Short mmCIF file of C-alpha atoms in Angstrom, two decimals:
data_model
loop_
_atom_site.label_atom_id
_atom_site.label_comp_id
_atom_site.label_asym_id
_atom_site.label_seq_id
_atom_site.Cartn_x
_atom_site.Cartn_y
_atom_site.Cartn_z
CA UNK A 1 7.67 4.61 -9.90
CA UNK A 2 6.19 3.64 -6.37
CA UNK A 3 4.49 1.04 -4.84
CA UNK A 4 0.89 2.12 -3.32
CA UNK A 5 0.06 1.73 0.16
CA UNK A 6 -2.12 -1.60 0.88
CA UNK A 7 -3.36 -2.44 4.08
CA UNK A 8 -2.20 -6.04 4.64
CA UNK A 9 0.14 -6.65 1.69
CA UNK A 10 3.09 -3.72 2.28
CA UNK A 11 4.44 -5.01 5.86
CA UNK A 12 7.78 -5.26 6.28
CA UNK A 13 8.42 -8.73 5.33
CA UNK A 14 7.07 -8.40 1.86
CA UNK A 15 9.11 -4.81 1.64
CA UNK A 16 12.09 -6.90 2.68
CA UNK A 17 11.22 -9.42 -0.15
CA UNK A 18 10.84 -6.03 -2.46
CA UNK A 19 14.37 -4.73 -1.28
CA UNK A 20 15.77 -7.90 -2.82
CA UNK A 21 14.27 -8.60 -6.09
CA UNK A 22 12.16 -5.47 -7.35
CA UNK A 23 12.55 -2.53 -5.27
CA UNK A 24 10.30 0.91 -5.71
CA UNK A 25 11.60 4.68 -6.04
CA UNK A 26 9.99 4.75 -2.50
CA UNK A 27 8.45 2.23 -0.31
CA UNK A 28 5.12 2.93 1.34
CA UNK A 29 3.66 1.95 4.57
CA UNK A 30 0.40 0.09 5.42
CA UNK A 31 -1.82 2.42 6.11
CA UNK A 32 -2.33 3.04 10.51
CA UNK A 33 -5.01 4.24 12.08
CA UNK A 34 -4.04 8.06 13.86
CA UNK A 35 -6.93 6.93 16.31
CA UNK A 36 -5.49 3.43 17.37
CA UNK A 37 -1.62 4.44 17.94
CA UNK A 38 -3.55 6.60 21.23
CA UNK A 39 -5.64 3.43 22.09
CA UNK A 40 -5.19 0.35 24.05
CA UNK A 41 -3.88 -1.55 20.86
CA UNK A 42 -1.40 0.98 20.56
CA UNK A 43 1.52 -1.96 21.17
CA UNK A 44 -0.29 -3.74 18.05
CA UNK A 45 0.15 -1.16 15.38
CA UNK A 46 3.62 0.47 16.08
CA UNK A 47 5.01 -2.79 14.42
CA UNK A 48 3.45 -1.20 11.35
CA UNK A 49 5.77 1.85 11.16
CA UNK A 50 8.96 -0.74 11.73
CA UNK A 51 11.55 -0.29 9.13
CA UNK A 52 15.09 -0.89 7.90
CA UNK A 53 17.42 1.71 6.76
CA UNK A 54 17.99 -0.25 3.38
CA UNK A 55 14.11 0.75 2.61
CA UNK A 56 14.67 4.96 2.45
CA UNK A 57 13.20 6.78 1.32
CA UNK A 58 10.33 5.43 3.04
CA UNK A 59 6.67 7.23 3.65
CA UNK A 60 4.13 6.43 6.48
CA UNK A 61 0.50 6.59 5.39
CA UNK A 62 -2.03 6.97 8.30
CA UNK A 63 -5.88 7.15 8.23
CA UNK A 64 -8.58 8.73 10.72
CA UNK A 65 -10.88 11.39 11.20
CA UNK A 66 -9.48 13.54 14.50
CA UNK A 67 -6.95 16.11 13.36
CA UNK A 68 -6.05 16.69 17.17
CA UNK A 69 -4.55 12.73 16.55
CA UNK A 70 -3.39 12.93 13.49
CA UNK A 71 -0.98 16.31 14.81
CA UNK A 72 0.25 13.70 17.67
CA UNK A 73 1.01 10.84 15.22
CA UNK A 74 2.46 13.13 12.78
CA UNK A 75 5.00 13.81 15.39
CA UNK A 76 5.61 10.16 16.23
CA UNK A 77 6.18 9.71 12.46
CA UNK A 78 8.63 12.30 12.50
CA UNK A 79 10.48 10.79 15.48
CA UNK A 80 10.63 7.74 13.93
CA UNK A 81 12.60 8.65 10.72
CA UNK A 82 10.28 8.76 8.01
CA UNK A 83 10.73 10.77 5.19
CA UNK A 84 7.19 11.84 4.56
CA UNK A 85 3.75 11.39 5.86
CA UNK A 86 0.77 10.30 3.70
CA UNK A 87 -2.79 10.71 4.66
CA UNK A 88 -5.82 8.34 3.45
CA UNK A 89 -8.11 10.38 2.15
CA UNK A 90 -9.61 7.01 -0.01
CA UNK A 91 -9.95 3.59 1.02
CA UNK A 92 -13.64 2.79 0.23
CA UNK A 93 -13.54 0.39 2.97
CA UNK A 94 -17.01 0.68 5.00
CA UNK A 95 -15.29 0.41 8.23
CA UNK A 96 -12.86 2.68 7.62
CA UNK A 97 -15.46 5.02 6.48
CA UNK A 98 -18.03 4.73 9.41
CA UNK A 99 -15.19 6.71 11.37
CA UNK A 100 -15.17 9.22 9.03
CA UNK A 101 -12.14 8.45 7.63
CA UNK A 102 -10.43 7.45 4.12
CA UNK A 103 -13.05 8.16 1.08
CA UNK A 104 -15.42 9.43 3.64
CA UNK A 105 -12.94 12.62 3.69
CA UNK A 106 -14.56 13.83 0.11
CA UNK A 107 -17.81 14.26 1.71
CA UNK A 108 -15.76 16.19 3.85
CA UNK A 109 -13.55 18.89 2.14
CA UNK A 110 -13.34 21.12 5.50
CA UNK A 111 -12.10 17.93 8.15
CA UNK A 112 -9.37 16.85 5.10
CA UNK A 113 -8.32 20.88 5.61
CA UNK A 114 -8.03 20.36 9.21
CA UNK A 115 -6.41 17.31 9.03
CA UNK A 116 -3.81 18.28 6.67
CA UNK A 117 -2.78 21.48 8.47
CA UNK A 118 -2.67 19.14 11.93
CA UNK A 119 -0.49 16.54 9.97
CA UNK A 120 1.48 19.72 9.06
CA UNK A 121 1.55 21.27 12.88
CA UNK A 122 3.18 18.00 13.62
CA UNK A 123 5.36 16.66 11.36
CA UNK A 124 8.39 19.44 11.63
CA UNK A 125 9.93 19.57 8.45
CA UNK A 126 8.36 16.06 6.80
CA UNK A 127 7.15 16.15 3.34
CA UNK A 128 3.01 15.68 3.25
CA UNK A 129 0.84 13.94 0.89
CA UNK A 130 -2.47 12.44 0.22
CA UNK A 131 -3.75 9.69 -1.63
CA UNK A 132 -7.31 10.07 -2.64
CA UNK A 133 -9.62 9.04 -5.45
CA UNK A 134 -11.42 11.64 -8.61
CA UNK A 135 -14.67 11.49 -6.48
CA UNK A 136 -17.20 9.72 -3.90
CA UNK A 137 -20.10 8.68 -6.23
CA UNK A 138 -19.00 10.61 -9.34
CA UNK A 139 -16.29 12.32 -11.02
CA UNK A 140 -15.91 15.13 -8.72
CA UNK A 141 -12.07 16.10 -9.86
CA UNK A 142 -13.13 19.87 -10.38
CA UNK A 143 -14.70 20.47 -6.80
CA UNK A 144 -12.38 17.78 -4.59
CA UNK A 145 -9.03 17.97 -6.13
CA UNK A 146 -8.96 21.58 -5.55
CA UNK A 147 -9.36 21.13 -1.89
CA UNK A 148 -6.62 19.26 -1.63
CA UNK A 149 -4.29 21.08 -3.85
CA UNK A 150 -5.32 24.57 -1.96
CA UNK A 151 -3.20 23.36 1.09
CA UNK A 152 0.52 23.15 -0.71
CA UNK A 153 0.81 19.45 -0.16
CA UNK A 154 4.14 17.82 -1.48
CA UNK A 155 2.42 15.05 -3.34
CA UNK A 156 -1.06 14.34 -4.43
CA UNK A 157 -1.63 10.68 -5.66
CA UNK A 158 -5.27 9.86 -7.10
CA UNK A 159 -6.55 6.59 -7.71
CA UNK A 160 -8.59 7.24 -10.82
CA UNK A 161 -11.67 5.69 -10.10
CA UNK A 162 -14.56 6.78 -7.53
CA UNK A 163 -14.86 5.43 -3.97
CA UNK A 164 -18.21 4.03 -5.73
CA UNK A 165 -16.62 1.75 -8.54
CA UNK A 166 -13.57 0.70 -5.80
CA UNK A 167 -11.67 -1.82 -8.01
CA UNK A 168 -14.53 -2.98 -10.69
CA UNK A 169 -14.14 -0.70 -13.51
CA UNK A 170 -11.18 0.72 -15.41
CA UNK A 171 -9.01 3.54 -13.92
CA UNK A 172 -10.01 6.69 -16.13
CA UNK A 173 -6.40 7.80 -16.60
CA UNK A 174 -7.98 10.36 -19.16
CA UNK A 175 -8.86 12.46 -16.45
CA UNK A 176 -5.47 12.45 -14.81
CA UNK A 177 -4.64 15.33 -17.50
CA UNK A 178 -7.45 17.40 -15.95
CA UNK A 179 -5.87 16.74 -12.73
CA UNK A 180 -2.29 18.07 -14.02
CA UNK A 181 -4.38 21.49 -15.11
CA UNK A 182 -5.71 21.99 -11.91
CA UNK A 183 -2.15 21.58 -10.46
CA UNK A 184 -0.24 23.63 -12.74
CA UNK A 185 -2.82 26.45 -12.31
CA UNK A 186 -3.06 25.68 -8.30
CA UNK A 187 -0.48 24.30 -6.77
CA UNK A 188 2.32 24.04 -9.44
CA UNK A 189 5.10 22.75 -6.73
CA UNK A 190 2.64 19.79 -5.78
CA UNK A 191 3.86 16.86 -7.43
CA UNK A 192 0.63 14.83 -8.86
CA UNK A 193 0.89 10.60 -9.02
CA UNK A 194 -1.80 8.29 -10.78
CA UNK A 195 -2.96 5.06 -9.75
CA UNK A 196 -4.65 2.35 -10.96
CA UNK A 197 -4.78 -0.78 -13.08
CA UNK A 198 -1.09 -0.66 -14.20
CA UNK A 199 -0.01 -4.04 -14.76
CA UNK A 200 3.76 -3.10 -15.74
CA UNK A 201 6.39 -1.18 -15.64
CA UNK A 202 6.37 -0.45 -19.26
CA UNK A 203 2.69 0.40 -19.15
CA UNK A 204 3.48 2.52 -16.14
CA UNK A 205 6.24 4.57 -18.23
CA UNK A 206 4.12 4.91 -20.91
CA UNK A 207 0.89 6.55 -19.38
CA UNK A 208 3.65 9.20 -17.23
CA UNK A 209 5.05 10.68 -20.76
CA UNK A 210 1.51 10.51 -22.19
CA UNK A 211 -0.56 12.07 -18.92
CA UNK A 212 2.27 14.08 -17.72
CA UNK A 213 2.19 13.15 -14.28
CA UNK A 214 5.28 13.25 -12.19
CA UNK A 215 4.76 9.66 -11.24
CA UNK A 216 3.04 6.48 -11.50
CA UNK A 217 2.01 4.55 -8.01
CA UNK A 218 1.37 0.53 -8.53
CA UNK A 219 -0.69 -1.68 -6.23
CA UNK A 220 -1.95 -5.14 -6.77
CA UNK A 221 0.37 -5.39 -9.87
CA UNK A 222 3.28 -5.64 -7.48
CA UNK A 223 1.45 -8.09 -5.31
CA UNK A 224 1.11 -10.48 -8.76
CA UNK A 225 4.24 -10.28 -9.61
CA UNK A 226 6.94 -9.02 -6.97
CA UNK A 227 9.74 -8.57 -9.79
CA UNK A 228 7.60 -5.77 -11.30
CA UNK A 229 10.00 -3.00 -10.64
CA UNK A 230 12.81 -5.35 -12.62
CA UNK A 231 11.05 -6.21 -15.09
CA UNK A 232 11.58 -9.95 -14.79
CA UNK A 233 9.52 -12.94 -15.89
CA UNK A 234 10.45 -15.78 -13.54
CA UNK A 235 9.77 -19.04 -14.00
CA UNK A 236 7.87 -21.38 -12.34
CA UNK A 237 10.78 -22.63 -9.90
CA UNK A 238 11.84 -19.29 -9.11
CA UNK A 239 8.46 -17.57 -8.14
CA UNK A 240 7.92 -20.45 -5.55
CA UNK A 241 11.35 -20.45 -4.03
CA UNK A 242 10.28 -16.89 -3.88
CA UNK A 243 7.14 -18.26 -1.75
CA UNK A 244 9.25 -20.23 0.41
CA UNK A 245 12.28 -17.46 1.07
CA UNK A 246 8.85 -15.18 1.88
CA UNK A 247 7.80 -17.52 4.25
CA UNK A 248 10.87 -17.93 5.99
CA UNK A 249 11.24 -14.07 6.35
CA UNK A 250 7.61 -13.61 7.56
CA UNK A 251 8.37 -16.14 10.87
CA UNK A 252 11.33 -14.16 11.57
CA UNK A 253 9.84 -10.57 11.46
CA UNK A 254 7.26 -12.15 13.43
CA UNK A 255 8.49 -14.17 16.22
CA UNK A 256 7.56 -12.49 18.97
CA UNK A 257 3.97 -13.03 17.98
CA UNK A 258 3.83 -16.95 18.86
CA UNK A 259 1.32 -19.18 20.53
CA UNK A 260 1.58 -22.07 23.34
CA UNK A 261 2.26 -24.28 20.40
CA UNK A 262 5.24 -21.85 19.02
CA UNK A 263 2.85 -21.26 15.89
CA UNK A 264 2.49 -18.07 14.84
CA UNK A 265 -0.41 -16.26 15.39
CA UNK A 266 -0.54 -14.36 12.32
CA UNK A 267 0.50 -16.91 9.40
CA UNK A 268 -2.81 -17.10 7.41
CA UNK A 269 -2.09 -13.65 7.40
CA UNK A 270 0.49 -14.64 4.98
CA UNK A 271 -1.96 -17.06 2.58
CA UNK A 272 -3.06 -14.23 0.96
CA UNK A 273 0.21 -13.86 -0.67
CA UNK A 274 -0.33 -17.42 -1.54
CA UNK A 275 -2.95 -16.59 -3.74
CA UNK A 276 -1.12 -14.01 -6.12
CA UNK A 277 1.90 -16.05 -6.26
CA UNK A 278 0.83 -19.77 -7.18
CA UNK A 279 -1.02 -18.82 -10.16
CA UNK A 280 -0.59 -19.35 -14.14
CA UNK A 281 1.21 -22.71 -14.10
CA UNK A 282 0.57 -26.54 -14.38
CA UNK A 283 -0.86 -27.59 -10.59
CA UNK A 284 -1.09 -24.16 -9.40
CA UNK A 285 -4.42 -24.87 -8.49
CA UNK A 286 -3.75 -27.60 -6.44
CA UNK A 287 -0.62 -26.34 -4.87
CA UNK A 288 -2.15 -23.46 -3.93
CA UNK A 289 -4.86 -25.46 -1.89
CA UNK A 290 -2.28 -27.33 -0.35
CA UNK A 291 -0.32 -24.28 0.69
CA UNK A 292 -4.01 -22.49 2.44
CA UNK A 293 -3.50 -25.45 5.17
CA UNK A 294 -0.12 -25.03 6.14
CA UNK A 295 1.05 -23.49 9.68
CA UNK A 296 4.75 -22.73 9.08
CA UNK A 297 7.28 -22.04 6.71
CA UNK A 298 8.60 -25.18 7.02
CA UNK A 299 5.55 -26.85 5.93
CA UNK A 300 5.45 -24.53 2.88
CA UNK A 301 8.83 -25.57 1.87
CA UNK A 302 8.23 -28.95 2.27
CA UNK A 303 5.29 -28.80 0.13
CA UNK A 304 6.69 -26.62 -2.79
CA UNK A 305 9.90 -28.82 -2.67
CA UNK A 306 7.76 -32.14 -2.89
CA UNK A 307 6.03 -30.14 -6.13
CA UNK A 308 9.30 -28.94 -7.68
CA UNK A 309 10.42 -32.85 -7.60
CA UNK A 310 10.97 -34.20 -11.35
#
């Protein structure tokens, strides 16, 4: 069981929060852009691929549409001590897909060939996968997945929705068994993951034995509830110490990112967390609006201890 790849949500500090009460088989990577580690805001996204030794095995994913850039940051992924590479081949997100990149790639089977082979030119001995979706406007499983499978990729992890329905309608895990066909006829050493709308772990377990796919990847489940790979229920106290200790851990992987004031930059960054966390209880609501206008982690664990008084 792995956690997916979420732009925003896996940085380090909430991997580091993973390590320590939930972790995944493997962690994952936000996604980087192959295009921006050769641009001027290169010194802005290499903090993306910073990681620990306690988080191996540990994949980078990286989107774009130039397979000349995606050889060179293969390499740079390589250097770095990764143990596999994973390509975006579908984030519905518009920007993402005006460069011709993430979902945009299954318009595209011929550029996801090119860029697969570049990844490959460049990553030495790396593992490769992709994460993609069963099709752009439709189910297109029989035409796309093919593509993909044709070039002897390690993994192949499909959301199973279309770019079109993004996150509004259920995953169609019965198609993941069409999937496995495909693979077994195609690419039988290509190990096939499913994603979407699994909520735990023993929901997670229980689609793998009845799909047969080698794994299950889980997103935003993990984001509501960060013990989901331990299976614990915590209680009110706990999940907002959790808050705090997250907070506390965010400043420090972050203080070289201050202003004038010796504010971070980047904290509302962090509210989004917020959100997942301070749900389901008496005064979450409240809390949680309280917690949106704070600047530091001390002023979140002021306000959560002033809240957990009896």
């Amino acid at each position: 069981m792995t956690i997916a790849p979420m732009s925003g949500i896996t940085d380090a500090a909430f991997r580091h929060m993973l390590l320590k009460y939930g972790r995944p088989d493997v962690f994952w990577t936000e996604f980087v852009s192959a295009d921006g580690l050769f641009s001027r805001g290169k010194e802005k996204l290499l903090p993306y691929l910073k990681f620990i030794k306690a988080e191996h095995p540990i994949v980078a994913q990286i989107f774009g549409s130039n397979p000349d850039l995606f050889e060179k940051t293969a390499s740079i992924i390589e250097k770095l001590g990764f143990d596999g590479i994973d390509i975006n081949m579908g984030c519905p997100d518009r920007d993402i897909e005006k460069q011709g990149a993430g979902a945009a790639l299954i318009k595209n089977p011929e550029l996801a060939r090119q860029i697969i082979r570049a990844v490959r030119r460049g990553a030495g001995k790396l593992p490769i996968s992709v994460k993609t979706r069963i099709g752009y406007a439709k189910n297109e499983i029989s035409e796309w997945i093919p593509v993909l499978l044709g070039e002897n990729i390690a993994v192949l992890t499909v959301h199973l929705r279309t770019r079109e329905e993004r996150f509004n309608s259920p995953a169609h895990w019965e198609s993941a068994k069409q999937i496995i066909k495909l693979r077994d006829r195609l690419a039988p050493g290509t190990l096939i993951f499913g994603n979407g709308d699994v909520k735990s772990l023993e929901r997670a377990r229980s689609l793998a034995i009845k799909t047969g796919l080698d794994g299950i990847m889980i997103g935003r489940g993990v984001l509501e509830n960060p013990w989901f790979f331990s299976e614990k229920s915590p209680k009110t106290k706990e999940r907002l110490n959790f808050v705090i200790e997250h907070a506390k851990v965010f400043e420090k992987l972050n203080k070289h990112n201050l202003d004038k004031k010796g504010n971070l930059k980047n904290f509302d960054s962090l509210k989004k967390y917020f959100k997942s966390y301070v749900a389901g209880f008496s005064g979450a609501r409240d809390l949680r609006d309280h917690l949106m206008k704070t600047k530091s982690a001390v002023e979140v664990k002021t306000i959560i201890k002033d809240f957990l008084k009896p």
